[in-house]
Amino acid sequence: MGRGYDVTGRETRGEFKSLAFASQVDLVAQDLRSMCWREDALVVANSFGAYLFLHAQAQLAPFIGKVLLLSPIVGEFAKDEPSDEEEAGGWLGFIPPMARKLADLIQSGSFPSPPRCEIHVGSKDWQSNPRSVAFLGERLGLSVTVVPDAGHGLPKAYVSDVLDHWLPHPSHS
């Protein structure tokens, strides 16, 4: 809002959090269809919100607006061995609900990938394995930036810079 945009969103706590995961996804898909289904729409989703976006996207045609996913939870589906850094750090991944469904859609090539989407994840993100995020980006043809030495909470200065470049300048009339 400080950048001159009207912001509509859904918090993933309170009453929403008490819903079953499938109901949460249905609600996000409904929000996308009813409030955001325009070419000039901008969707920014962070962490578990990005995971909800991905599952909602799986129910829809490829989203026609522009999407920015920050530290997205994606589950574990890169099948190769952990890197030396992950092995040394005792990698603890976070496996969200219905992770297999998302992985199966992506690996089969049937996920309806939004054409204007970019992803940013920290290299030391324990909740959103950067290797799985990179694999997702590769499979879907999406831009993925792995931020060196960053964890799940990407640095504020980094996110501000991303937004400066990603957001169109709002018109002031």
Coordinates of C-alpha atoms in Angstrom, one line a residue:
M1 CA 0.0 0.0 0.0
G2 CA 2.9 2.3 0.7
R3 CA 3.9 1.9 -3.0
G4 CA 0.5 3.3 -4.1
Y5 CA -1.4 0.0 -4.7
D6 CA -4.8 -1.1 -3.5
V7 CA -4.1 -4.4 -1.8
T8 CA -6.6 -7.3 -1.4
G9 CA -5.5 -10.4 0.4
R10 CA -6.3 -13.4 2.5
E11 CA -4.6 -14.1 5.8
T12 CA -3.8 -17.7 6.5
R13 CA -4.7 -17.6 10.1
G14 CA -7.8 -17.3 12.2
E15 CA -11.0 -18.8 10.7
F16 CA -9.2 -19.6 7.5
K17 CA -6.7 -21.7 9.3
S18 CA -9.4 -23.8 10.9
L19 CA -10.6 -24.9 7.4
A20 CA -9.5 -28.2 5.9
F21 CA -6.7 -27.8 3.4
A22 CA -8.9 -28.6 0.4
S23 CA -11.3 -25.9 1.5
Q24 CA -8.5 -23.4 1.9
V25 CA -7.3 -24.2 -1.7
D26 CA -10.9 -23.9 -3.1
L27 CA -11.3 -20.5 -1.4
V28 CA -8.0 -19.2 -2.8
A29 CA -9.0 -20.5 -6.3
Q30 CA -12.3 -18.7 -5.9
D31 CA -10.5 -15.5 -4.8
L32 CA -8.3 -15.7 -7.9
R33 CA -11.2 -16.2 -10.3
S34 CA -13.4 -13.5 -8.7
M35 CA -11.0 -10.8 -7.7
C36 CA -7.8 -11.3 -9.7
W37 CA -8.5 -12.8 -13.1
R38 CA -7.2 -9.9 -15.2
E39 CA -4.1 -9.5 -17.2
D40 CA -3.0 -6.5 -15.1
A41 CA -3.5 -8.4 -11.8
L42 CA -0.5 -8.8 -9.5
V43 CA -0.4 -11.7 -7.1
V44 CA 2.3 -11.8 -4.5
A45 CA 2.3 -14.9 -2.3
N46 CA 4.7 -15.8 0.5
S47 CA 5.6 -19.1 2.1
F48 CA 2.5 -21.3 2.8
G49 CA 0.4 -18.7 0.9
A50 CA 2.5 -19.5 -2.2
Y51 CA 1.8 -23.2 -1.6
L52 CA -1.9 -22.5 -1.5
F53 CA -1.6 -20.4 -4.7
L54 CA 0.1 -23.4 -6.5
H55 CA -2.6 -25.8 -5.4
A56 CA -5.3 -23.3 -6.5
Q57 CA -3.5 -22.8 -9.8
A58 CA -3.6 -26.5 -10.3
Q59 CA -7.4 -26.3 -10.4
L60 CA -7.5 -23.4 -12.9
A61 CA -6.3 -22.4 -16.4
P62 CA -2.9 -20.8 -16.3
F63 CA -3.2 -17.5 -14.3
I64 CA -3.3 -14.6 -16.7
G65 CA -1.9 -12.0 -14.3
K66 CA 1.6 -11.6 -13.0
V67 CA 2.8 -13.7 -10.1
L68 CA 5.6 -13.4 -7.5
L69 CA 6.3 -16.3 -5.2
L70 CA 8.5 -15.6 -2.2
S71 CA 9.9 -18.5 -0.2
P72 CA 7.3 -20.8 -1.6
I73 CA 6.6 -24.0 0.3
V74 CA 6.6 -26.7 -2.5
G75 CA 7.3 -30.0 -0.7
E76 CA 10.1 -32.3 -1.5
F77 CA 10.2 -33.7 -5.0
A78 CA 13.7 -33.2 -6.4
K79 CA 14.8 -36.9 -6.5
D80 CA 18.5 -36.5 -6.3
E81 CA 20.7 -36.8 -3.3
P82 CA 21.2 -33.9 -0.8
S83 CA 24.1 -31.6 -1.4
D84 CA 27.1 -31.6 0.9
E85 CA 25.9 -28.4 2.4
E86 CA 22.4 -29.9 3.1
E87 CA 24.0 -33.1 4.4
A88 CA 26.3 -31.1 6.8
G89 CA 23.4 -28.9 8.0
G90 CA 21.2 -31.9 8.7
W91 CA 18.6 -30.7 6.2
L92 CA 15.1 -30.5 7.7
G93 CA 12.5 -30.2 4.9
F94 CA 8.9 -29.2 5.5
I95 CA 6.4 -31.5 3.9
P96 CA 3.0 -29.7 3.5
P97 CA -0.4 -31.3 3.0
M98 CA -1.1 -32.9 -0.4
A99 CA 2.6 -32.4 -1.5
R100 CA 2.5 -35.6 -3.6
K101 CA -0.4 -34.2 -5.7
L102 CA 1.5 -31.1 -6.6
A103 CA 4.7 -33.1 -7.3
D104 CA 2.8 -35.5 -9.6
L105 CA 1.2 -32.7 -11.6
I106 CA 4.5 -31.0 -12.1
Q107 CA 6.5 -34.1 -12.9
S108 CA 3.8 -35.3 -15.4
G109 CA 3.8 -32.0 -17.2
S110 CA 0.1 -31.4 -16.5
F111 CA 0.5 -28.4 -14.1
P112 CA -1.1 -25.3 -15.6
S113 CA 1.9 -23.0 -15.2
P114 CA 1.3 -19.3 -15.0
P115 CA 3.3 -17.7 -17.8
R116 CA 4.4 -14.6 -15.9
C117 CA 5.7 -15.9 -12.7
E118 CA 9.0 -15.5 -10.9
I119 CA 10.2 -17.2 -7.7
H120 CA 12.7 -16.2 -5.0
V121 CA 14.0 -18.5 -2.3
G122 CA 16.8 -18.4 0.2
S123 CA 19.8 -20.8 -0.2
K124 CA 19.4 -21.7 3.5
D125 CA 15.6 -22.0 3.6
W126 CA 14.8 -25.0 5.8
Q127 CA 11.0 -24.8 5.0
S128 CA 11.3 -24.3 1.3
N129 CA 14.1 -26.5 0.0
P130 CA 15.8 -24.3 -2.7
R131 CA 16.7 -27.5 -4.7
S132 CA 13.0 -28.4 -4.9
V133 CA 12.1 -24.9 -5.8
A134 CA 14.7 -24.8 -8.5
F135 CA 13.4 -28.2 -9.8
L136 CA 9.8 -26.8 -9.9
G137 CA 11.0 -23.7 -11.8
E138 CA 12.9 -25.8 -14.3
R139 CA 10.0 -28.1 -14.9
L140 CA 7.5 -25.3 -15.3
G141 CA 9.8 -22.9 -17.2
L142 CA 9.7 -20.3 -14.4
S143 CA 12.4 -17.9 -13.3
V144 CA 13.9 -18.9 -9.9
T145 CA 16.4 -16.9 -8.0
V146 CA 18.1 -18.5 -5.0
V147 CA 19.2 -15.8 -2.7
P148 CA 22.7 -16.6 -1.2
D149 CA 22.9 -16.9 2.6
A150 CA 19.2 -16.1 3.1
G151 CA 16.7 -18.3 5.1
H152 CA 13.0 -18.6 4.9
G153 CA 12.4 -14.9 5.7
L154 CA 14.1 -13.2 2.8
P155 CA 15.9 -10.0 3.8
K156 CA 13.6 -6.9 3.7
A157 CA 16.1 -4.9 1.5
Y158 CA 16.2 -7.8 -1.0
V159 CA 12.4 -8.1 -1.2
S160 CA 12.1 -4.3 -1.6
D161 CA 14.5 -4.4 -4.5
V162 CA 12.6 -7.2 -6.1
L163 CA 9.3 -5.3 -5.7
D164 CA 11.0 -2.1 -7.2
H165 CA 11.7 -4.1 -10.3
W166 CA 8.7 -6.4 -10.4
L167 CA 5.9 -4.0 -9.8
P168 CA 4.8 -1.6 -12.5
H169 CA 4.7 2.0 -11.3
P170 CA 1.1 2.9 -10.3
S171 CA -0.5 5.7 -12.1
H172 CA -1.5 8.6 -10.0
S173 CA -4.5 10.3 -11.4

